CSV table of N, CA, C and O in Angstrom, one decimal:
chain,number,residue,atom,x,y,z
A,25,UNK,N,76.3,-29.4,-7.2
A,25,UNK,CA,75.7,-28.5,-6.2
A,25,UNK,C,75.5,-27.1,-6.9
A,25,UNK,O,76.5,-26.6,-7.5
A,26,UNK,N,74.2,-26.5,-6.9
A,26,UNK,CA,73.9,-25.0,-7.5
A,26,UNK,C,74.5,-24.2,-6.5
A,26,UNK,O,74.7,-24.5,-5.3
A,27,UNK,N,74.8,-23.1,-7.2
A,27,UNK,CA,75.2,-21.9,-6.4
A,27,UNK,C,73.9,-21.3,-5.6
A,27,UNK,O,72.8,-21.5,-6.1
A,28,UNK,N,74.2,-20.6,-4.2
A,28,UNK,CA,73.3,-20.2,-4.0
A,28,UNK,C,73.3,-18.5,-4.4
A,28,UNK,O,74.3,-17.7,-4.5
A,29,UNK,N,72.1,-18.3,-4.7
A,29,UNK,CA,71.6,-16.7,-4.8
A,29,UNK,C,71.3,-15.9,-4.1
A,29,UNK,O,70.2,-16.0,-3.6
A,30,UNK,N,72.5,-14.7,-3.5
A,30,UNK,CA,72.0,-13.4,-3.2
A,30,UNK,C,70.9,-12.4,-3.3
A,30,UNK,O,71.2,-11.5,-4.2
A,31,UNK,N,70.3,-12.3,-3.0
A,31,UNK,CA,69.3,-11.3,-3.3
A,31,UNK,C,69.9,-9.8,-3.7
A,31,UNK,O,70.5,-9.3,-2.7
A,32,UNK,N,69.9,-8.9,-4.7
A,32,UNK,CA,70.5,-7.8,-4.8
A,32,UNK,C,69.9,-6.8,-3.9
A,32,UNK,O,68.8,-7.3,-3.5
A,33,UNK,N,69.9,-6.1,-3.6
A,33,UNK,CA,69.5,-5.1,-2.8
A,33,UNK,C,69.7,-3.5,-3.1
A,33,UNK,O,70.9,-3.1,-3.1
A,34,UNK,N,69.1,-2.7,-3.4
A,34,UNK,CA,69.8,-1.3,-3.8
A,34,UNK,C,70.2,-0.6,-2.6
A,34,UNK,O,69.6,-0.7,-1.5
A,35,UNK,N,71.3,0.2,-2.8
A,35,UNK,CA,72.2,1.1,-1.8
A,35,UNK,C,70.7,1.9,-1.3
A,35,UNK,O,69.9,1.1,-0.9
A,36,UNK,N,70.5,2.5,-1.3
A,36,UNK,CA,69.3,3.4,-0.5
A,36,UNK,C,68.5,2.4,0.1
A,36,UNK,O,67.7,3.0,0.8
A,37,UNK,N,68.3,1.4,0.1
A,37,UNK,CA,67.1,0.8,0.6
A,37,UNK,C,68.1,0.0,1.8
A,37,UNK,O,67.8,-0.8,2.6
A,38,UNK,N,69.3,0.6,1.5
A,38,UNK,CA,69.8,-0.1,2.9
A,38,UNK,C,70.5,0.5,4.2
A,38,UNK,O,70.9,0.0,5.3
A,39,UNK,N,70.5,1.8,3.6
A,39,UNK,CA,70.6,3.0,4.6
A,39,UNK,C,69.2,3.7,5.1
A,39,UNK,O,68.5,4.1,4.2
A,40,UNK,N,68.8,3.9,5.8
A,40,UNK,CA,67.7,4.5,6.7
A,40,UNK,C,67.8,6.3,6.0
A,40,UNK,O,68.9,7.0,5.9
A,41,UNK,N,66.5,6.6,5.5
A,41,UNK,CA,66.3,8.0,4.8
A,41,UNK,C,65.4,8.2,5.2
A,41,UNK,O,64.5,7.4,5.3
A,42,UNK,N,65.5,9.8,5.5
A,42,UNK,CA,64.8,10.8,5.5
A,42,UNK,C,63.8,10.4,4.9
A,42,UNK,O,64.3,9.9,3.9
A,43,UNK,N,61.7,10.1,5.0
A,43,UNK,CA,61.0,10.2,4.0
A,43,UNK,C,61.0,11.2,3.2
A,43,UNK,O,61.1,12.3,3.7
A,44,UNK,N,60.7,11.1,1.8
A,44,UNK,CA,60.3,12.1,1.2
A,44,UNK,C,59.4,13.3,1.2
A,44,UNK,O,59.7,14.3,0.7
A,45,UNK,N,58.1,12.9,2.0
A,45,UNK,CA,57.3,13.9,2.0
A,45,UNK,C,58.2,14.9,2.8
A,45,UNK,O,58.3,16.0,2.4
A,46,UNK,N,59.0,14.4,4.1
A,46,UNK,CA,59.6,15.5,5.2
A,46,UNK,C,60.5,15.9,4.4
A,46,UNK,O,60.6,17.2,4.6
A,47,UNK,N,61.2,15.6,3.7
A,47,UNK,CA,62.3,16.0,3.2
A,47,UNK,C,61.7,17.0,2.4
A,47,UNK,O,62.3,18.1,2.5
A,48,UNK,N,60.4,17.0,1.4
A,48,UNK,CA,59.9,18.5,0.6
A,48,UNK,C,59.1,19.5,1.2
A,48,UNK,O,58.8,20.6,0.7
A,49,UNK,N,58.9,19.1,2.4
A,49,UNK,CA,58.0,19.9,3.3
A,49,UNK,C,59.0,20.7,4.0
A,49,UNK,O,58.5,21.7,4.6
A,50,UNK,N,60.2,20.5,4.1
A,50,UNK,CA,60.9,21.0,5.4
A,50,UNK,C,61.4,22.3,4.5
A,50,UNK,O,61.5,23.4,5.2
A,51,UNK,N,61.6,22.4,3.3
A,51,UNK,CA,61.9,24.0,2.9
A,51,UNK,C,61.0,24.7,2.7
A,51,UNK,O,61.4,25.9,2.6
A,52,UNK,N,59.6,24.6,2.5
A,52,UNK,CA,58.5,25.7,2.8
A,52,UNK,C,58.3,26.1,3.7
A,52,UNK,O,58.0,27.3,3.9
A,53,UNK,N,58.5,24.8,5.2
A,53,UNK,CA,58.4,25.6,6.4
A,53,UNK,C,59.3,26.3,6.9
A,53,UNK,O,59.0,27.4,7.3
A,54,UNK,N,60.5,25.8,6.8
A,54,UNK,CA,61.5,26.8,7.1
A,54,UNK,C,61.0,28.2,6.4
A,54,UNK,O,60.8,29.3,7.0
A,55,UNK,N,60.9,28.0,5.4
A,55,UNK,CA,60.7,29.3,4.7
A,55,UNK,C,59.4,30.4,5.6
A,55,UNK,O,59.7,31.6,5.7
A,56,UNK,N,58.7,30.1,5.9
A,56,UNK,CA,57.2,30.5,6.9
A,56,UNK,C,57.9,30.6,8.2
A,56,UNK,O,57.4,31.6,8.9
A,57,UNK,N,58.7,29.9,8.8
A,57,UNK,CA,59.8,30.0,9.7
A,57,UNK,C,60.2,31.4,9.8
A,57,UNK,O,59.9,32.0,10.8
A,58,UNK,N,61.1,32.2,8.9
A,58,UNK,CA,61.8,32.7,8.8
A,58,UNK,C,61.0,33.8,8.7
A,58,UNK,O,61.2,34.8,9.4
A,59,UNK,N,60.1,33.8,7.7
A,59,UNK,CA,59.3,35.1,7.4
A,59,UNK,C,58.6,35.3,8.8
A,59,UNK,O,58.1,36.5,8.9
A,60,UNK,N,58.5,34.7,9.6
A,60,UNK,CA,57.6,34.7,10.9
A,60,UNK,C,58.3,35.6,11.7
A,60,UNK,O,57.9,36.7,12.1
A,61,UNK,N,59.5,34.8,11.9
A,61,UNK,CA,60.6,35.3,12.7
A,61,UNK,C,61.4,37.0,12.8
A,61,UNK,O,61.8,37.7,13.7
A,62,UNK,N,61.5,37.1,11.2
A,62,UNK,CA,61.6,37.8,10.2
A,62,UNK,C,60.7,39.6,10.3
A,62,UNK,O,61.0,40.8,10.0
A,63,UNK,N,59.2,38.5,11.0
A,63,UNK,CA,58.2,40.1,11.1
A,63,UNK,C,58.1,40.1,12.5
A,63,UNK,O,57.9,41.2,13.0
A,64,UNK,N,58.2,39.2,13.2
A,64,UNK,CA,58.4,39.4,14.8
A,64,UNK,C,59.7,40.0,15.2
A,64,UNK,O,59.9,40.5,16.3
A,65,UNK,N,60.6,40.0,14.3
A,65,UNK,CA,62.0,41.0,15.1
A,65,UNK,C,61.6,42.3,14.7
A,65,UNK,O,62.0,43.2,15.4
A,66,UNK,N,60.6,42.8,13.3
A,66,UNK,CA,61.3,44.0,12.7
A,66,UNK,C,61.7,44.0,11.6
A,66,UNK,O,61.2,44.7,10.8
A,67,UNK,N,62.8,43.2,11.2
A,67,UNK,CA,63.2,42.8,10.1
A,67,UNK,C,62.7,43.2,9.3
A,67,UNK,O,63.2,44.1,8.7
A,68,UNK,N,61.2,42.6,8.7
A,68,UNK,CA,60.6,42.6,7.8
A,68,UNK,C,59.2,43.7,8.3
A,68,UNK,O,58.2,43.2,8.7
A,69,UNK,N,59.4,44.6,8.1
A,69,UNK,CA,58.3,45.7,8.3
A,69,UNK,C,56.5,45.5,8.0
A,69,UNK,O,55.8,46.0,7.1
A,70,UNK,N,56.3,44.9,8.6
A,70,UNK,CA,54.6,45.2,8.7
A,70,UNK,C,53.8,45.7,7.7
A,70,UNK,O,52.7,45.3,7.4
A,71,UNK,N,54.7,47.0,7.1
A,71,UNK,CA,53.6,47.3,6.3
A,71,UNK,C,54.3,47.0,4.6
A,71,UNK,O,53.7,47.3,3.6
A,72,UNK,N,55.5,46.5,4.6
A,72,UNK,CA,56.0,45.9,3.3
A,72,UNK,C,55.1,44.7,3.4
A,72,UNK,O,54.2,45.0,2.7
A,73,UNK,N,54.9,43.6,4.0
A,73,UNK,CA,54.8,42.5,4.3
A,73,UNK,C,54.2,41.6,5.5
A,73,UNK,O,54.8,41.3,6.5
A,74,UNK,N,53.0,41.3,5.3
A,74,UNK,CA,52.6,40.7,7.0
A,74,UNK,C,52.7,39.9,7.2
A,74,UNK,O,52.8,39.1,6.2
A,75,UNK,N,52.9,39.5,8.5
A,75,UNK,CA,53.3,38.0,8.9
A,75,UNK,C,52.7,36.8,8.5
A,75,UNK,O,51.8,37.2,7.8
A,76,UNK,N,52.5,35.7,8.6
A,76,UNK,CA,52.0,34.6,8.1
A,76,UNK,C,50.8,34.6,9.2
A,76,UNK,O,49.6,34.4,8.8
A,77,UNK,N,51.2,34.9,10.8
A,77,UNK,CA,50.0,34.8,11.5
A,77,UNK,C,49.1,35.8,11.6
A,77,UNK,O,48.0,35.7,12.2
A,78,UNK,N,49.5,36.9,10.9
A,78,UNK,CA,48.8,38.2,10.8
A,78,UNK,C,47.6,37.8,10.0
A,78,UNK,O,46.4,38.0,10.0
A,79,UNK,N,48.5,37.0,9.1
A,79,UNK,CA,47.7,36.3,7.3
A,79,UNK,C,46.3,35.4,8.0
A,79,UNK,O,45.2,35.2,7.6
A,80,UNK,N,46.7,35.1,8.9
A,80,UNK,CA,46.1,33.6,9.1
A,80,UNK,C,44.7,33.8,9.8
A,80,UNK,O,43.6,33.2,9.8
A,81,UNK,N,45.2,35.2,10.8
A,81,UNK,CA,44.2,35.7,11.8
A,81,UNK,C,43.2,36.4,11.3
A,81,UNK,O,42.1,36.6,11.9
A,82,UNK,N,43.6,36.8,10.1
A,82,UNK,CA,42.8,38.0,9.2
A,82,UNK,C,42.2,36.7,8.3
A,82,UNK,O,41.0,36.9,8.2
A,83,UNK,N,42.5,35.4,7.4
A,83,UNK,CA,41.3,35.0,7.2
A,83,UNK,C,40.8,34.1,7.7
A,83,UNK,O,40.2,33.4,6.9
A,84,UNK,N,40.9,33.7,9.4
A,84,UNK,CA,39.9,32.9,9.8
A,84,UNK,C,38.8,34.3,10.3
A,84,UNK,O,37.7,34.0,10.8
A,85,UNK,N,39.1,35.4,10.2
A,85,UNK,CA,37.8,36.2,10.8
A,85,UNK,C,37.4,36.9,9.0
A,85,UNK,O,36.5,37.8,9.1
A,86,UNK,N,37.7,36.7,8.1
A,86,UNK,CA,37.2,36.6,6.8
A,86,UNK,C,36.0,35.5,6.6
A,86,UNK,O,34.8,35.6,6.2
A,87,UNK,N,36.9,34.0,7.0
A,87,UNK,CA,36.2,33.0,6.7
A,87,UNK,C,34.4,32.9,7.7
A,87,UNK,O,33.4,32.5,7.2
A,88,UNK,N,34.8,33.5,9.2
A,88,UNK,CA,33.7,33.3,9.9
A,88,UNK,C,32.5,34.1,9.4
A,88,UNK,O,31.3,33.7,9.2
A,89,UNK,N,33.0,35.7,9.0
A,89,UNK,CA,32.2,36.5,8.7
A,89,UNK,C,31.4,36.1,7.5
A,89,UNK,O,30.3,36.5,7.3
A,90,UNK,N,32.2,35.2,6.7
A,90,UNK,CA,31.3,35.0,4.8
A,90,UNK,C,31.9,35.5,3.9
A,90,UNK,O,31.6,35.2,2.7
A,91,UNK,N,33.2,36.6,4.2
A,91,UNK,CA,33.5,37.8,3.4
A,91,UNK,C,34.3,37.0,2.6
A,91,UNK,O,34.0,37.0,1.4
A,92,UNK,N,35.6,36.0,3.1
A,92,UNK,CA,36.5,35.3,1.7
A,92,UNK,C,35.9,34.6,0.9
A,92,UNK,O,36.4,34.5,-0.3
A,93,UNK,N,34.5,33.7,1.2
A,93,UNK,CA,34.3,32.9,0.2
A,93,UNK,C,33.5,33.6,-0.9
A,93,UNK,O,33.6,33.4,-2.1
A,94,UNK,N,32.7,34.7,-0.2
A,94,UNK,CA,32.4,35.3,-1.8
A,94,UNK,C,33.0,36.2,-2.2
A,94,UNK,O,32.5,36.9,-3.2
A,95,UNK,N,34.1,36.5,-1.7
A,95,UNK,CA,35.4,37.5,-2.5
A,95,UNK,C,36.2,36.6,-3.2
A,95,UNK,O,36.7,37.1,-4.2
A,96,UNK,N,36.5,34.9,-2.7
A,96,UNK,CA,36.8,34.3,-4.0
A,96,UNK,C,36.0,33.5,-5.1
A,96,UNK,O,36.5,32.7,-5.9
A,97,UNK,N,34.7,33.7,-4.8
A,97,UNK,CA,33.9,33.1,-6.0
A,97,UNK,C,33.8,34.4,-6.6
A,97,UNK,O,33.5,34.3,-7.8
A,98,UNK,N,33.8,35.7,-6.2
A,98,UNK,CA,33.9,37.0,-7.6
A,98,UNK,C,35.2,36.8,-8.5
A,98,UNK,O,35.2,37.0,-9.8
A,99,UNK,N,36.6,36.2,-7.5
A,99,UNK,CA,37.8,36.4,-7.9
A,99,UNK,C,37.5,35.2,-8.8
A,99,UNK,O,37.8,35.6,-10.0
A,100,UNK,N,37.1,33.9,-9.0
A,100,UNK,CA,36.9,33.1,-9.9
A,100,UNK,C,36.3,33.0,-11.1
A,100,UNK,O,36.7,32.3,-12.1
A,101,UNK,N,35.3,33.7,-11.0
A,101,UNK,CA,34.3,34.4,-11.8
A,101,UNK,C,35.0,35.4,-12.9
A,101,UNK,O,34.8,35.3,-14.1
A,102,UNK,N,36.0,36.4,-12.1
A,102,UNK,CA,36.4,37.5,-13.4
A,102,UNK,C,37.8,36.5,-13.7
A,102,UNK,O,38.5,36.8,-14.7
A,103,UNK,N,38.2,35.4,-13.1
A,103,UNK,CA,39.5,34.2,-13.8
A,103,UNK,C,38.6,33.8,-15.2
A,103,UNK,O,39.0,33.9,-16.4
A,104,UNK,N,37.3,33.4,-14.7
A,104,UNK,CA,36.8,32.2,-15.9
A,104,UNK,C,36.3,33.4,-17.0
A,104,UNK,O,36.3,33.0,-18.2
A,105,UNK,N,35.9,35.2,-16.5
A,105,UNK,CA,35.6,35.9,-17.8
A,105,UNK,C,37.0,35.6,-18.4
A,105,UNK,O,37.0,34.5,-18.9
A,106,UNK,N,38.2,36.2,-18.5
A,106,UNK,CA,39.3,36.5,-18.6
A,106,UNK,C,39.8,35.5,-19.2
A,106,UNK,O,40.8,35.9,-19.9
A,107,UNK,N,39.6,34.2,-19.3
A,107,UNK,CA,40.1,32.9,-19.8
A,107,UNK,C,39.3,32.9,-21.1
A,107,UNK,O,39.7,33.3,-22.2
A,108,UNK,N,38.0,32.5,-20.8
A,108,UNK,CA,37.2,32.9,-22.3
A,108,UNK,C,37.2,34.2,-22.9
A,108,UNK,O,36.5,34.4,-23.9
A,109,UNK,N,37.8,35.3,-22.5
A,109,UNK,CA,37.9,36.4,-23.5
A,109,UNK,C,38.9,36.0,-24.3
A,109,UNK,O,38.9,35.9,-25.6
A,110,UNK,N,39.9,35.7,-23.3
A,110,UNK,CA,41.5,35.5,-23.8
A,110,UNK,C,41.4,34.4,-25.0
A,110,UNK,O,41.9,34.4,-26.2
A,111,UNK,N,40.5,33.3,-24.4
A,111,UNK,CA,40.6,32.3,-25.4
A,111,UNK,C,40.1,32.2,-27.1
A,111,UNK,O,40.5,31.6,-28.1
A,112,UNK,N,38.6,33.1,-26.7
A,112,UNK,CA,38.1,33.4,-27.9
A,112,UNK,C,38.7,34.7,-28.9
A,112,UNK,O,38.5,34.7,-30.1
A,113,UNK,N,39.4,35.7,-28.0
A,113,UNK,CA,40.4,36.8,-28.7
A,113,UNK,C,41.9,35.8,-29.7
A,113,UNK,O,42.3,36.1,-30.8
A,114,UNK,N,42.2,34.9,-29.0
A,114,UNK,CA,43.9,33.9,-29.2
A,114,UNK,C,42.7,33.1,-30.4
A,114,UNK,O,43.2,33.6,-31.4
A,115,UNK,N,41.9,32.5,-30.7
A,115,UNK,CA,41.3,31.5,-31.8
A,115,UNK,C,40.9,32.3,-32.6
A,115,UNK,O,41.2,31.9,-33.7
A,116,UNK,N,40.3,33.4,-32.6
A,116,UNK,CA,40.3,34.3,-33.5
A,116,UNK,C,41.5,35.1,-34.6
A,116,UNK,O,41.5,35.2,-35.8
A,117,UNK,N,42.1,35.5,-34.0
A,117,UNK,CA,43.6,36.1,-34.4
A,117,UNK,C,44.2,34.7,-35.1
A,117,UNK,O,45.0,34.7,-36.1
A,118,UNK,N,43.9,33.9,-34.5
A,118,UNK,CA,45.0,32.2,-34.8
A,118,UNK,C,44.7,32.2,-36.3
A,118,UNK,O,45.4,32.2,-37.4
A,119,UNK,N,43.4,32.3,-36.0
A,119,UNK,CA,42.4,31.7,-37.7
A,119,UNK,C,42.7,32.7,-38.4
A,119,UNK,O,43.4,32.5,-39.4
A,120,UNK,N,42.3,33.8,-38.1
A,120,UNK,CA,42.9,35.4,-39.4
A,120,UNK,C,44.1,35.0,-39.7
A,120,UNK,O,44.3,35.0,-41.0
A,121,UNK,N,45.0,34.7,-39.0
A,121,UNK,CA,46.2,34.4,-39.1
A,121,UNK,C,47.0,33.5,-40.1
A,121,UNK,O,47.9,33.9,-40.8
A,122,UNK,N,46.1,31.8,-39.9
A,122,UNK,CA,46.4,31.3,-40.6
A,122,UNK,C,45.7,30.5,-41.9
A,122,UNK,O,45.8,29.4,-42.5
A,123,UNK,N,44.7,31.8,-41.8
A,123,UNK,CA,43.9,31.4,-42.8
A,123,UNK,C,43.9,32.5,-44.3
A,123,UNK,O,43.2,32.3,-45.3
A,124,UNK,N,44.7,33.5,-44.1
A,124,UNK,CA,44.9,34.8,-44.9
A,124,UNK,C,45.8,35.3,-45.2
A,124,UNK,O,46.1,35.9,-44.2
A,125,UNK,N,46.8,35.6,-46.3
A,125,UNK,CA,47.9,36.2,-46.1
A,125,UNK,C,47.9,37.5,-45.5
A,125,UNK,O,48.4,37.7,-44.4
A,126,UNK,N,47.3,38.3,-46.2
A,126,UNK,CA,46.8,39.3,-45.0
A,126,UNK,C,46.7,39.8,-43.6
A,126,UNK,O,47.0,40.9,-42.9
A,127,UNK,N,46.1,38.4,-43.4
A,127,UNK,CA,45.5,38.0,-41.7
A,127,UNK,C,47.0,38.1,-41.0
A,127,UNK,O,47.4,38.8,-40.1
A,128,UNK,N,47.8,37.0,-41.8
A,128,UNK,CA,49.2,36.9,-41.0
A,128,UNK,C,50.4,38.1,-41.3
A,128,UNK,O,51.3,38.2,-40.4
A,129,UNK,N,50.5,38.8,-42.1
A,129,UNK,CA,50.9,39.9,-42.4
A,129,UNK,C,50.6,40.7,-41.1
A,129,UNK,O,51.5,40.9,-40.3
A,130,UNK,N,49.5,41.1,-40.9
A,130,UNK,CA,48.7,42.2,-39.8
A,130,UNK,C,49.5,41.4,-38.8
A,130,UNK,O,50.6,41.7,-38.5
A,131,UNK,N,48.4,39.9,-38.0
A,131,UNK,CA,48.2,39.7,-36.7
A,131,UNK,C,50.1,39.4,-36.8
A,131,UNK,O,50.7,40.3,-36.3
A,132,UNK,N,50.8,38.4,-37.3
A,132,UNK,CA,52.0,37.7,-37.2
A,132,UNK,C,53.5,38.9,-37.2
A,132,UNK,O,54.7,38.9,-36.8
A,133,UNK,N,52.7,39.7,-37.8
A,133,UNK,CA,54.1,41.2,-38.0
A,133,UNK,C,54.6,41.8,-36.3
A,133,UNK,O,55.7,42.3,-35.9
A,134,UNK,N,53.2,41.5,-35.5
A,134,UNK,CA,53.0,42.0,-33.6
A,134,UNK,C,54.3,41.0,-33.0
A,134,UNK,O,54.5,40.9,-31.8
């Protein structure tokens, strides 16, 4: 007669859990929670800091008018100058660098 086989089972899969998504979602909201809470008592001063719905109200009447999307295609625009400056400034210096004693003396001594 063969033994029969148990199926193993892992410890978590046999207790009932929280899903994951709720479980990483639940400390951002709390967090927006609190800051809400936070500028509706006072707490948190208005003009340190606005509320989340202050935030929210100010860009759905951004979004209606047109004004955020082309305040963030300018804001993307001077990201993408600033990346290729940076990038062609950092490849430049790299090469003087490591292509010169000199080069690395100057740029590598910073």
């Amino acid at each position: 007669m063969s033994p029969v086989l148990e199926p193993v089972v892992p410890l978590s899969a046999r207790r009932r859990t929280v899903p994951r998504w709720l479980r990483r979602t639940t400390g951002p909201l709390l967090l927006l929670v609190l800051w809400q809470v936070s500028s509706a008592t006072g707490v948190l001063p208005s003009d340190t800091l606005a509320s989340p719905g202050t935030i929210a109200d100010t860009a759905s009447g951004l979004l209606e008018d047109g004004t955020l999307p082309h305040a963030m295609l300018v804001s993307v625009q001077r990201v993408l100058i600033g990346l290729a400056l940076g990038g062609v400034i950092g490849v430049s210096l790299a090469l003087v660098s490591g292509l010169s004693r000199l080069g690395e003396d100057l740029v590598d001594a910073s």
